[in-house]
């Protein structure tokens, strides 16, 4: 009887061990499948996020480039009260009396008048309905526009003399209301000093006689050489 019980117990032990061996791979396989599924799910969630982040980074980089470009454009326009960037480009006046205007047509206010041979630095150009204009530096803070037909990009000879083309008065100022210093006959040669356009639009030349007398002569009765 004891021998039979021993055999039965041994059989049960072997059965349980065999069952354990047979069932363990199934449990392990199920666990692996769950882990694999979890990894695939997480990956499926992460990939769209990575793609979205990449798209946002690209858009941000493009926006930064656009902002930098706009800043450059704004800087190039400049503030009206701020002088533009310096330039090494030069033009030279080719006529006896050349006017510089506040805008790129002759209808704008005259802000300066320059004699023949004056060298001017230009910082910009503009093609208006009347032709090409240069934006020139009049002083450290003042800029104006000069017509291309009145200047050359190559150096010209500076004016040194004023020749009277008729009998003309040498006056104390650049209008007929000023006192007469003396009357100069036609053909008189004077030392040229500067040019001025008065409020009436008249051109006057500041000049000096051979005797050292300085005054103003009307441009309509004299010319700069």
mmCIF file with all atom_site columns, C-alpha atoms in Angstrom:
data_model
loop_
_atom_site.group_PDB
_atom_site.id
_atom_site.type_symbol
_atom_site.label_atom_id
_atom_site.label_alt_id
_atom_site.label_comp_id
_atom_site.label_asym_id
_atom_site.label_entity_id
_atom_site.label_seq_id
_atom_site.pdbx_PDB_ins_code
_atom_site.Cartn_x
_atom_site.Cartn_y
_atom_site.Cartn_z
_atom_site.occupancy
_atom_site.B_iso_or_equiv
_atom_site.pdbx_formal_charge
_atom_site.auth_seq_id
_atom_site.auth_comp_id
_atom_site.auth_asym_id
_atom_site.auth_atom_id
_atom_site.pdbx_PDB_model_num
ATOM 1   C CA . UNK A 1 1   ? 0.000  0.000   0.000   1.00 0.00 ? 1   UNK A CA 1
ATOM 2   C CA . UNK A 1 2   ? 2.806  2.417   0.841   1.00 0.00 ? 2   UNK A CA 1
ATOM 3   C CA . UNK A 1 3   ? 4.523  1.614   -2.437  1.00 0.00 ? 3   UNK A CA 1
ATOM 4   C CA . UNK A 1 4   ? 1.367  2.500   -4.408  1.00 0.00 ? 4   UNK A CA 1
ATOM 5   C CA . UNK A 1 5   ? 1.070  5.824   -2.665  1.00 0.00 ? 5   UNK A CA 1
ATOM 6   C CA . UNK A 1 6   ? 4.663  6.621   -3.420  1.00 0.00 ? 6   UNK A CA 1
ATOM 7   C CA . UNK A 1 7   ? 4.107  5.947   -7.134  1.00 0.00 ? 7   UNK A CA 1
ATOM 8   C CA . UNK A 1 8   ? 1.021  8.115   -7.246  1.00 0.00 ? 8   UNK A CA 1
ATOM 9   C CA . UNK A 1 9   ? 2.808  10.985  -5.544  1.00 0.00 ? 9   UNK A CA 1
ATOM 10  C CA . UNK A 1 10  ? 5.692  10.713  -7.965  1.00 0.00 ? 10  UNK A CA 1
ATOM 11  C CA . UNK A 1 11  ? 3.378  10.770  -10.933 1.00 0.00 ? 11  UNK A CA 1
ATOM 12  C CA . UNK A 1 12  ? 1.658  13.875  -9.631  1.00 0.00 ? 12  UNK A CA 1
ATOM 13  C CA . UNK A 1 13  ? 4.995  15.577  -9.131  1.00 0.00 ? 13  UNK A CA 1
ATOM 14  C CA . UNK A 1 14  ? 6.104  14.776  -12.641 1.00 0.00 ? 14  UNK A CA 1
ATOM 15  C CA . UNK A 1 15  ? 2.752  16.011  -14.039 1.00 0.00 ? 15  UNK A CA 1
ATOM 16  C CA . UNK A 1 16  ? 2.934  19.274  -12.191 1.00 0.00 ? 16  UNK A CA 1
ATOM 17  C CA . UNK A 1 17  ? 6.531  19.833  -13.310 1.00 0.00 ? 17  UNK A CA 1
ATOM 18  C CA . UNK A 1 18  ? 5.663  19.044  -16.898 1.00 0.00 ? 18  UNK A CA 1
ATOM 19  C CA . UNK A 1 19  ? 2.666  21.369  -16.755 1.00 0.00 ? 19  UNK A CA 1
ATOM 20  C CA . UNK A 1 20  ? 4.809  24.118  -15.390 1.00 0.00 ? 20  UNK A CA 1
ATOM 21  C CA . UNK A 1 21  ? 7.347  23.692  -18.109 1.00 0.00 ? 21  UNK A CA 1
ATOM 22  C CA . UNK A 1 22  ? 4.644  23.695  -20.776 1.00 0.00 ? 22  UNK A CA 1
ATOM 23  C CA . UNK A 1 23  ? 2.778  26.693  -19.420 1.00 0.00 ? 23  UNK A CA 1
ATOM 24  C CA . UNK A 1 24  ? 5.829  28.976  -18.689 1.00 0.00 ? 24  UNK A CA 1
ATOM 25  C CA . UNK A 1 25  ? 6.701  29.792  -22.369 1.00 0.00 ? 25  UNK A CA 1
ATOM 26  C CA . UNK A 1 26  ? 3.066  30.744  -22.967 1.00 0.00 ? 26  UNK A CA 1
ATOM 27  C CA . UNK A 1 27  ? 3.123  33.258  -20.082 1.00 0.00 ? 27  UNK A CA 1
ATOM 28  C CA . UNK A 1 28  ? 6.444  34.682  -21.207 1.00 0.00 ? 28  UNK A CA 1
ATOM 29  C CA . UNK A 1 29  ? 5.198  35.033  -24.801 1.00 0.00 ? 29  UNK A CA 1
ATOM 30  C CA . UNK A 1 30  ? 2.095  36.909  -23.676 1.00 0.00 ? 30  UNK A CA 1
ATOM 31  C CA . UNK A 1 31  ? 4.172  39.288  -21.571 1.00 0.00 ? 31  UNK A CA 1
ATOM 32  C CA . UNK A 1 32  ? 6.522  39.991  -24.494 1.00 0.00 ? 32  UNK A CA 1
ATOM 33  C CA . UNK A 1 33  ? 3.577  40.750  -26.741 1.00 0.00 ? 33  UNK A CA 1
ATOM 34  C CA . UNK A 1 34  ? 2.199  43.231  -24.204 1.00 0.00 ? 34  UNK A CA 1
ATOM 35  C CA . UNK A 1 35  ? 5.581  44.985  -23.899 1.00 0.00 ? 35  UNK A CA 1
ATOM 36  C CA . UNK A 1 36  ? 6.032  45.081  -27.680 1.00 0.00 ? 36  UNK A CA 1
ATOM 37  C CA . UNK A 1 37  ? 2.546  46.507  -28.147 1.00 0.00 ? 37  UNK A CA 1
ATOM 38  C CA . UNK A 1 38  ? 3.252  49.137  -25.509 1.00 0.00 ? 38  UNK A CA 1
ATOM 39  C CA . UNK A 1 39  ? 6.495  50.178  -27.213 1.00 0.00 ? 39  UNK A CA 1
ATOM 40  C CA . UNK A 1 40  ? 4.779  50.417  -30.601 1.00 0.00 ? 40  UNK A CA 1
ATOM 41  C CA . UNK A 1 41  ? 1.977  52.543  -29.108 1.00 0.00 ? 41  UNK A CA 1
ATOM 42  C CA . UNK A 1 42  ? 4.416  54.923  -27.409 1.00 0.00 ? 42  UNK A CA 1
ATOM 43  C CA . UNK A 1 43  ? 6.422  55.186  -30.649 1.00 0.00 ? 43  UNK A CA 1
ATOM 44  C CA . UNK A 1 44  ? 3.257  55.932  -32.610 1.00 0.00 ? 44  UNK A CA 1
ATOM 45  C CA . UNK A 1 45  ? 2.494  58.773  -30.197 1.00 0.00 ? 45  UNK A CA 1
ATOM 46  C CA . UNK A 1 46  ? 6.041  60.186  -30.142 1.00 0.00 ? 46  UNK A CA 1
ATOM 47  C CA . UNK A 1 47  ? 6.658  60.260  -33.922 1.00 0.00 ? 47  UNK A CA 1
ATOM 48  C CA . UNK A 1 48  ? 3.870  62.783  -34.732 1.00 0.00 ? 48  UNK A CA 1
ATOM 49  C CA . UNK A 1 49  ? 5.090  64.976  -31.872 1.00 0.00 ? 49  UNK A CA 1
ATOM 50  C CA . UNK A 1 50  ? 8.653  64.870  -33.247 1.00 0.00 ? 50  UNK A CA 1
ATOM 51  C CA . UNK A 1 51  ? 7.344  65.773  -36.710 1.00 0.00 ? 51  UNK A CA 1
ATOM 52  C CA . UNK A 1 52  ? 5.328  68.675  -35.273 1.00 0.00 ? 52  UNK A CA 1
ATOM 53  C CA . UNK A 1 53  ? 8.339  69.947  -33.328 1.00 0.00 ? 53  UNK A CA 1
ATOM 54  C CA . UNK A 1 54  ? 10.487 69.810  -36.484 1.00 0.00 ? 54  UNK A CA 1
ATOM 55  C CA . UNK A 1 55  ? 7.844  71.766  -38.428 1.00 0.00 ? 55  UNK A CA 1
ATOM 56  C CA . UNK A 1 56  ? 7.645  74.404  -35.678 1.00 0.00 ? 56  UNK A CA 1
ATOM 57  C CA . UNK A 1 57  ? 11.428 74.729  -35.558 1.00 0.00 ? 57  UNK A CA 1
ATOM 58  C CA . UNK A 1 58  ? 11.506 75.228  -39.347 1.00 0.00 ? 58  UNK A CA 1
ATOM 59  C CA . UNK A 1 59  ? 8.765  77.875  -39.187 1.00 0.00 ? 59  UNK A CA 1
ATOM 60  C CA . UNK A 1 60  ? 10.546 79.648  -36.344 1.00 0.00 ? 60  UNK A CA 1
ATOM 61  C CA . UNK A 1 61  ? 13.823 79.700  -38.292 1.00 0.00 ? 61  UNK A CA 1
ATOM 62  C CA . UNK A 1 62  ? 12.032 81.137  -41.348 1.00 0.00 ? 62  UNK A CA 1
ATOM 63  C CA . UNK A 1 63  ? 10.312 83.795  -39.221 1.00 0.00 ? 63  UNK A CA 1
ATOM 64  C CA . UNK A 1 64  ? 13.637 84.791  -37.684 1.00 0.00 ? 64  UNK A CA 1
ATOM 65  C CA . UNK A 1 65  ? 15.078 85.216  -41.186 1.00 0.00 ? 65  UNK A CA 1
ATOM 66  C CA . UNK A 1 66  ? 12.073 87.334  -42.226 1.00 0.00 ? 66  UNK A CA 1
ATOM 67  C CA . UNK A 1 67  ? 12.412 89.508  -39.104 1.00 0.00 ? 67  UNK A CA 1
ATOM 68  C CA . UNK A 1 68  ? 16.120 89.999  -39.783 1.00 0.00 ? 68  UNK A CA 1
ATOM 69  C CA . UNK A 1 69  ? 15.326 90.941  -43.403 1.00 0.00 ? 69  UNK A CA 1
ATOM 70  C CA . UNK A 1 70  ? 12.662 93.440  -42.280 1.00 0.00 ? 70  UNK A CA 1
ATOM 71  C CA . UNK A 1 71  ? 15.077 94.997  -39.796 1.00 0.00 ? 71  UNK A CA 1
ATOM 72  C CA . UNK A 1 72  ? 17.624 95.422  -42.576 1.00 0.00 ? 72  UNK A CA 1
ATOM 73  C CA . UNK A 1 73  ? 15.015 97.033  -44.867 1.00 0.00 ? 73  UNK A CA 1
ATOM 74  C CA . UNK A 1 74  ? 13.848 99.378  -42.101 1.00 0.00 ? 74  UNK A CA 1
ATOM 75  C CA . UNK A 1 75  ? 17.426 100.330 -41.308 1.00 0.00 ? 75  UNK A CA 1
ATOM 76  C CA . UNK A 1 76  ? 18.102 101.043 -45.001 1.00 0.00 ? 76  UNK A CA 1
ATOM 77  C CA . UNK A 1 77  ? 15.113 103.402 -45.154 1.00 0.00 ? 77  UNK A CA 1
ATOM 78  C CA . UNK A 1 78  ? 16.417 105.271 -42.147 1.00 0.00 ? 78  UNK A CA 1
ATOM 79  C CA . UNK A 1 79  ? 14.754 107.854 -39.985 1.00 0.00 ? 79  UNK A CA 1
ATOM 80  C CA . UNK A 1 80  ? 14.254 111.228 -41.758 1.00 0.00 ? 80  UNK A CA 1
ATOM 81  C CA . UNK A 1 81  ? 16.118 112.894 -38.911 1.00 0.00 ? 81  UNK A CA 1
ATOM 82  C CA . UNK A 1 82  ? 18.995 110.436 -39.131 1.00 0.00 ? 82  UNK A CA 1
ATOM 83  C CA . UNK A 1 83  ? 21.628 110.825 -41.875 1.00 0.00 ? 83  UNK A CA 1
ATOM 84  C CA . UNK A 1 84  ? 21.935 107.781 -44.147 1.00 0.00 ? 84  UNK A CA 1
ATOM 85  C CA . UNK A 1 85  ? 24.982 105.566 -44.198 1.00 0.00 ? 85  UNK A CA 1
ATOM 86  C CA . UNK A 1 86  ? 28.148 107.124 -45.532 1.00 0.00 ? 86  UNK A CA 1
ATOM 87  C CA . UNK A 1 87  ? 29.087 106.620 -49.163 1.00 0.00 ? 87  UNK A CA 1
ATOM 88  C CA . UNK A 1 88  ? 32.200 107.103 -51.248 1.00 0.00 ? 88  UNK A CA 1
ATOM 89  C CA . UNK A 1 89  ? 30.229 107.958 -54.419 1.00 0.00 ? 89  UNK A CA 1
ATOM 90  C CA . UNK A 1 90  ? 30.783 111.466 -55.745 1.00 0.00 ? 90  UNK A CA 1
ATOM 91  C CA . UNK A 1 91  ? 29.239 113.799 -58.330 1.00 0.00 ? 91  UNK A CA 1
ATOM 92  C CA . UNK A 1 92  ? 30.580 117.128 -59.613 1.00 0.00 ? 92  UNK A CA 1
ATOM 93  C CA . UNK A 1 93  ? 28.484 120.096 -60.673 1.00 0.00 ? 93  UNK A CA 1
ATOM 94  C CA . UNK A 1 94  ? 28.918 121.011 -64.328 1.00 0.00 ? 94  UNK A CA 1
ATOM 95  C CA . UNK A 1 95  ? 26.991 124.306 -64.517 1.00 0.00 ? 95  UNK A CA 1
ATOM 96  C CA . UNK A 1 96  ? 27.650 127.777 -63.147 1.00 0.00 ? 96  UNK A CA 1
ATOM 97  C CA . UNK A 1 97  ? 24.796 127.592 -60.642 1.00 0.00 ? 97  UNK A CA 1
ATOM 98  C CA . UNK A 1 98  ? 23.313 124.226 -59.659 1.00 0.00 ? 98  UNK A CA 1
ATOM 99  C CA . UNK A 1 99  ? 20.347 123.989 -57.288 1.00 0.00 ? 99  UNK A CA 1
ATOM 100 C CA . UNK A 1 100 ? 19.843 121.275 -54.688 1.00 0.00 ? 100 UNK A CA 1
ATOM 101 C CA . UNK A 1 101 ? 16.211 120.573 -53.811 1.00 0.00 ? 101 UNK A CA 1
ATOM 102 C CA . UNK A 1 102 ? 14.379 119.024 -50.850 1.00 0.00 ? 102 UNK A CA 1
ATOM 103 C CA . UNK A 1 103 ? 12.833 116.441 -53.210 1.00 0.00 ? 103 UNK A CA 1
ATOM 104 C CA . UNK A 1 104 ? 13.594 114.768 -56.516 1.00 0.00 ? 104 UNK A CA 1
ATOM 105 C CA . UNK A 1 105 ? 11.983 117.349 -58.842 1.00 0.00 ? 105 UNK A CA 1
ATOM 106 C CA . UNK A 1 106 ? 12.633 121.042 -59.430 1.00 0.00 ? 106 UNK A CA 1
ATOM 107 C CA . UNK A 1 107 ? 9.243  121.882 -57.915 1.00 0.00 ? 107 UNK A CA 1
ATOM 108 C CA . UNK A 1 108 ? 10.637 121.123 -54.462 1.00 0.00 ? 108 UNK A CA 1
ATOM 109 C CA . UNK A 1 109 ? 12.187 123.837 -52.324 1.00 0.00 ? 109 UNK A CA 1
ATOM 110 C CA . UNK A 1 110 ? 15.764 124.879 -53.153 1.00 0.00 ? 110 UNK A CA 1
ATOM 111 C CA . UNK A 1 111 ? 17.891 124.186 -50.079 1.00 0.00 ? 111 UNK A CA 1
ATOM 112 C CA . UNK A 1 112 ? 21.311 125.034 -51.544 1.00 0.00 ? 112 UNK A CA 1
ATOM 113 C CA . UNK A 1 113 ? 23.022 126.315 -54.676 1.00 0.00 ? 113 UNK A CA 1
ATOM 114 C CA . UNK A 1 114 ? 26.478 125.189 -55.772 1.00 0.00 ? 114 UNK A CA 1
ATOM 115 C CA . UNK A 1 115 ? 28.890 126.602 -58.379 1.00 0.00 ? 115 UNK A CA 1
ATOM 116 C CA . UNK A 1 116 ? 30.511 124.672 -61.190 1.00 0.00 ? 116 UNK A CA 1
ATOM 117 C CA . UNK A 1 117 ? 33.070 122.086 -60.096 1.00 0.00 ? 117 UNK A CA 1
ATOM 118 C CA . UNK A 1 118 ? 31.632 121.489 -56.608 1.00 0.00 ? 118 UNK A CA 1
ATOM 119 C CA . UNK A 1 119 ? 32.236 117.954 -55.374 1.00 0.00 ? 119 UNK A CA 1
ATOM 120 C CA . UNK A 1 120 ? 29.265 116.351 -53.625 1.00 0.00 ? 120 UNK A CA 1
ATOM 121 C CA . UNK A 1 121 ? 28.903 112.956 -51.993 1.00 0.00 ? 121 UNK A CA 1
ATOM 122 C CA . UNK A 1 122 ? 25.738 111.110 -52.999 1.00 0.00 ? 122 UNK A CA 1
ATOM 123 C CA . UNK A 1 123 ? 24.074 108.439 -50.882 1.00 0.00 ? 123 UNK A CA 1
ATOM 124 C CA . UNK A 1 124 ? 21.077 107.430 -53.015 1.00 0.00 ? 124 UNK A CA 1
ATOM 125 C CA . UNK A 1 125 ? 19.501 107.751 -56.472 1.00 0.00 ? 125 UNK A CA 1
ATOM 126 C CA . UNK A 1 126 ? 15.930 108.084 -57.708 1.00 0.00 ? 126 UNK A CA 1
ATOM 127 C CA . UNK A 1 127 ? 14.401 107.891 -61.195 1.00 0.00 ? 127 UNK A CA 1
ATOM 128 C CA . UNK A 1 128 ? 11.573 110.412 -61.320 1.00 0.00 ? 128 UNK A CA 1
ATOM 129 C CA . UNK A 1 129 ? 9.392  111.409 -64.257 1.00 0.00 ? 129 UNK A CA 1
ATOM 130 C CA . UNK A 1 130 ? 12.010 114.052 -65.144 1.00 0.00 ? 130 UNK A CA 1
ATOM 131 C CA . UNK A 1 131 ? 14.998 111.698 -65.038 1.00 0.00 ? 131 UNK A CA 1
ATOM 132 C CA . UNK A 1 132 ? 17.687 110.517 -62.649 1.00 0.00 ? 132 UNK A CA 1
ATOM 133 C CA . UNK A 1 133 ? 18.306 112.421 -59.399 1.00 0.00 ? 133 UNK A CA 1
ATOM 134 C CA . UNK A 1 134 ? 21.060 112.031 -56.802 1.00 0.00 ? 134 UNK A CA 1
ATOM 135 C CA . UNK A 1 135 ? 20.546 112.441 -53.069 1.00 0.00 ? 135 UNK A CA 1
ATOM 136 C CA . UNK A 1 136 ? 23.603 114.413 -51.977 1.00 0.00 ? 136 UNK A CA 1
ATOM 137 C CA . UNK A 1 137 ? 25.138 115.455 -48.697 1.00 0.00 ? 137 UNK A CA 1
ATOM 138 C CA . UNK A 1 138 ? 24.878 119.228 -48.276 1.00 0.00 ? 138 UNK A CA 1
ATOM 139 C CA . UNK A 1 139 ? 26.228 119.283 -44.714 1.00 0.00 ? 139 UNK A CA 1
ATOM 140 C CA . UNK A 1 140 ? 26.714 116.862 -41.823 1.00 0.00 ? 140 UNK A CA 1
ATOM 141 C CA . UNK A 1 141 ? 22.960 116.966 -41.093 1.00 0.00 ? 141 UNK A CA 1
ATOM 142 C CA . UNK A 1 142 ? 21.341 118.166 -44.339 1.00 0.00 ? 142 UNK A CA 1
ATOM 143 C CA . UNK A 1 143 ? 20.683 116.093 -47.465 1.00 0.00 ? 143 UNK A CA 1
ATOM 144 C CA . UNK A 1 144 ? 19.011 117.112 -50.722 1.00 0.00 ? 144 UNK A CA 1
ATOM 145 C CA . UNK A 1 145 ? 18.402 116.071 -54.331 1.00 0.00 ? 145 UNK A CA 1
ATOM 146 C CA . UNK A 1 146 ? 20.336 117.222 -57.401 1.00 0.00 ? 146 UNK A CA 1
ATOM 147 C CA . UNK A 1 147 ? 19.437 116.548 -61.036 1.00 0.00 ? 147 UNK A CA 1
ATOM 148 C CA . UNK A 1 148 ? 21.794 114.258 -62.947 1.00 0.00 ? 148 UNK A CA 1
ATOM 149 C CA . UNK A 1 149 ? 21.825 116.684 -65.876 1.00 0.00 ? 149 UNK A CA 1
ATOM 150 C CA . UNK A 1 150 ? 23.543 119.264 -63.663 1.00 0.00 ? 150 UNK A CA 1
ATOM 151 C CA . UNK A 1 151 ? 26.352 116.999 -62.494 1.00 0.00 ? 151 UNK A CA 1
ATOM 152 C CA . UNK A 1 152 ? 28.952 114.534 -63.703 1.00 0.00 ? 152 UNK A CA 1
ATOM 153 C CA . UNK A 1 153 ? 30.464 111.468 -62.041 1.00 0.00 ? 153 UNK A CA 1
ATOM 154 C CA . UNK A 1 154 ? 33.906 112.652 -63.165 1.00 0.00 ? 154 UNK A CA 1
ATOM 155 C CA . UNK A 1 155 ? 35.719 115.648 -61.702 1.00 0.00 ? 155 UNK A CA 1
ATOM 156 C CA . UNK A 1 156 ? 35.318 119.035 -63.367 1.00 0.00 ? 156 UNK A CA 1
ATOM 157 C CA . UNK A 1 157 ? 37.241 122.264 -63.011 1.00 0.00 ? 157 UNK A CA 1
ATOM 158 C CA . UNK A 1 158 ? 36.092 124.477 -60.141 1.00 0.00 ? 158 UNK A CA 1
ATOM 159 C CA . UNK A 1 159 ? 34.833 127.962 -60.903 1.00 0.00 ? 159 UNK A CA 1
ATOM 160 C CA . UNK A 1 160 ? 37.232 130.731 -59.950 1.00 0.00 ? 160 UNK A CA 1
ATOM 161 C CA . UNK A 1 161 ? 35.945 133.867 -61.679 1.00 0.00 ? 161 UNK A CA 1
ATOM 162 C CA . UNK A 1 162 ? 32.816 135.909 -62.305 1.00 0.00 ? 162 UNK A CA 1
ATOM 163 C CA . UNK A 1 163 ? 32.657 137.844 -65.601 1.00 0.00 ? 163 UNK A CA 1
ATOM 164 C CA . UNK A 1 164 ? 30.091 140.607 -65.944 1.00 0.00 ? 164 UNK A CA 1
ATOM 165 C CA . UNK A 1 165 ? 28.031 140.354 -69.139 1.00 0.00 ? 165 UNK A CA 1
ATOM 166 C CA . UNK A 1 166 ? 26.669 143.891 -68.814 1.00 0.00 ? 166 UNK A CA 1
ATOM 167 C CA . UNK A 1 167 ? 26.965 146.920 -66.575 1.00 0.00 ? 167 UNK A CA 1
ATOM 168 C CA . UNK A 1 168 ? 26.074 145.600 -63.111 1.00 0.00 ? 168 UNK A CA 1
ATOM 169 C CA . UNK A 1 169 ? 25.948 146.896 -59.554 1.00 0.00 ? 169 UNK A CA 1
ATOM 170 C CA . UNK A 1 170 ? 28.076 145.278 -56.865 1.00 0.00 ? 170 UNK A CA 1
ATOM 171 C CA . UNK A 1 171 ? 25.783 145.272 -53.811 1.00 0.00 ? 171 UNK A CA 1
ATOM 172 C CA . UNK A 1 172 ? 26.104 144.516 -50.102 1.00 0.00 ? 172 UNK A CA 1
ATOM 173 C CA . UNK A 1 173 ? 23.551 141.703 -50.297 1.00 0.00 ? 173 UNK A CA 1
ATOM 174 C CA . UNK A 1 174 ? 21.846 139.354 -52.754 1.00 0.00 ? 174 UNK A CA 1
ATOM 175 C CA . UNK A 1 175 ? 18.812 141.502 -53.636 1.00 0.00 ? 175 UNK A CA 1
ATOM 176 C CA . UNK A 1 176 ? 18.332 144.884 -55.302 1.00 0.00 ? 176 UNK A CA 1
ATOM 177 C CA . UNK A 1 177 ? 17.232 146.326 -51.948 1.00 0.00 ? 177 UNK A CA 1
ATOM 178 C CA . UNK A 1 178 ? 20.812 146.278 -50.678 1.00 0.00 ? 178 UNK A CA 1
ATOM 179 C CA . UNK A 1 179 ? 23.087 149.277 -51.052 1.00 0.00 ? 179 UNK A CA 1
ATOM 180 C CA . UNK A 1 180 ? 25.311 149.630 -54.121 1.00 0.00 ? 180 UNK A CA 1
ATOM 181 C CA . UNK A 1 181 ? 29.019 149.381 -53.401 1.00 0.00 ? 181 UNK A CA 1
ATOM 182 C CA . UNK A 1 182 ? 30.052 150.261 -56.948 1.00 0.00 ? 182 UNK A CA 1
ATOM 183 C CA . UNK A 1 183 ? 29.014 149.809 -60.563 1.00 0.00 ? 183 UNK A CA 1
ATOM 184 C CA . UNK A 1 184 ? 31.012 147.398 -62.693 1.00 0.00 ? 184 UNK A CA 1
ATOM 185 C CA . UNK A 1 185 ? 31.222 147.718 -66.489 1.00 0.00 ? 185 UNK A CA 1
ATOM 186 C CA . UNK A 1 186 ? 30.660 144.828 -68.864 1.00 0.00 ? 186 UNK A CA 1
ATOM 187 C CA . UNK A 1 187 ? 33.612 142.450 -69.072 1.00 0.00 ? 187 UNK A CA 1
ATOM 188 C CA . UNK A 1 188 ? 34.860 143.024 -65.523 1.00 0.00 ? 188 UNK A CA 1
ATOM 189 C CA . UNK A 1 189 ? 36.534 139.973 -64.001 1.00 0.00 ? 189 UNK A CA 1
ATOM 190 C CA . UNK A 1 190 ? 35.892 139.273 -60.314 1.00 0.00 ? 190 UNK A CA 1
ATOM 191 C CA . UNK A 1 191 ? 37.123 136.570 -57.968 1.00 0.00 ? 191 UNK A CA 1
ATOM 192 C CA . UNK A 1 192 ? 34.317 134.062 -57.431 1.00 0.00 ? 192 UNK A CA 1
ATOM 193 C CA . UNK A 1 193 ? 33.376 133.203 -53.811 1.00 0.00 ? 193 UNK A CA 1
ATOM 194 C CA . UNK A 1 194 ? 29.933 131.554 -53.745 1.00 0.00 ? 194 UNK A CA 1
ATOM 195 C CA . UNK A 1 195 ? 26.432 131.413 -55.220 1.00 0.00 ? 195 UNK A CA 1
ATOM 196 C CA . UNK A 1 196 ? 23.074 132.184 -53.586 1.00 0.00 ? 196 UNK A CA 1
ATOM 197 C CA . UNK A 1 197 ? 19.456 131.935 -54.732 1.00 0.00 ? 197 UNK A CA 1
ATOM 198 C CA . UNK A 1 198 ? 17.253 134.426 -52.886 1.00 0.00 ? 198 UNK A CA 1
ATOM 199 C CA . UNK A 1 199 ? 13.575 134.138 -51.947 1.00 0.00 ? 199 UNK A CA 1
ATOM 200 C CA . UNK A 1 200 ? 12.583 135.535 -55.364 1.00 0.00 ? 200 UNK A CA 1
ATOM 201 C CA . UNK A 1 201 ? 14.424 132.715 -57.097 1.00 0.00 ? 201 UNK A CA 1
ATOM 202 C CA . UNK A 1 202 ? 17.167 135.054 -58.340 1.00 0.00 ? 202 UNK A CA 1
ATOM 203 C CA . UNK A 1 203 ? 20.743 133.788 -58.587 1.00 0.00 ? 203 UNK A CA 1
ATOM 204 C CA . UNK A 1 204 ? 23.427 136.065 -57.157 1.00 0.00 ? 204 UNK A CA 1
ATOM 205 C CA . UNK A 1 205 ? 27.183 135.642 -57.034 1.00 0.00 ? 205 UNK A CA 1
ATOM 206 C CA . UNK A 1 206 ? 29.325 136.670 -54.113 1.00 0.00 ? 206 UNK A CA 1
ATOM 207 C CA . UNK A 1 207 ? 32.528 138.036 -55.617 1.00 0.00 ? 207 UNK A CA 1
ATOM 208 C CA . UNK A 1 208 ? 35.559 140.185 -54.916 1.00 0.00 ? 208 UNK A CA 1
ATOM 209 C CA . UNK A 1 209 ? 37.052 142.924 -57.074 1.00 0.00 ? 209 UNK A CA 1
ATOM 210 C CA . UNK A 1 210 ? 40.754 143.229 -57.858 1.00 0.00 ? 210 UNK A CA 1
ATOM 211 C CA . UNK A 1 211 ? 40.856 146.002 -55.232 1.00 0.00 ? 211 UNK A CA 1
ATOM 212 C CA . UNK A 1 212 ? 39.586 143.583 -52.569 1.00 0.00 ? 212 UNK A CA 1
ATOM 213 C CA . UNK A 1 213 ? 35.998 144.861 -52.362 1.00 0.00 ? 213 UNK A CA 1
ATOM 214 C CA . UNK A 1 214 ? 33.531 142.028 -51.686 1.00 0.00 ? 214 UNK A CA 1
ATOM 215 C CA . UNK A 1 215 ? 29.873 142.117 -52.677 1.00 0.00 ? 215 UNK A CA 1
ATOM 216 C CA . UNK A 1 216 ? 27.078 140.516 -54.673 1.00 0.00 ? 216 UNK A CA 1
ATOM 217 C CA . UNK A 1 217 ? 26.324 140.745 -58.413 1.00 0.00 ? 217 UNK A CA 1
ATOM 218 C CA . UNK A 1 218 ? 23.134 139.669 -60.142 1.00 0.00 ? 218 UNK A CA 1
ATOM 219 C CA . UNK A 1 219 ? 23.454 136.365 -62.019 1.00 0.00 ? 219 UNK A CA 1
ATOM 220 C CA . UNK A 1 220 ? 21.416 137.676 -64.935 1.00 0.00 ? 220 UNK A CA 1
ATOM 221 C CA . UNK A 1 221 ? 24.213 140.152 -65.752 1.00 0.00 ? 221 UNK A CA 1
ATOM 222 C CA . UNK A 1 222 ? 27.200 137.928 -64.977 1.00 0.00 ? 222 UNK A CA 1
ATOM 223 C CA . UNK A 1 223 ? 28.475 134.392 -65.375 1.00 0.00 ? 223 UNK A CA 1
ATOM 224 C CA . UNK A 1 224 ? 30.796 132.101 -63.500 1.00 0.00 ? 224 UNK A CA 1
ATOM 225 C CA . UNK A 1 225 ? 33.873 130.748 -65.304 1.00 0.00 ? 225 UNK A CA 1
#
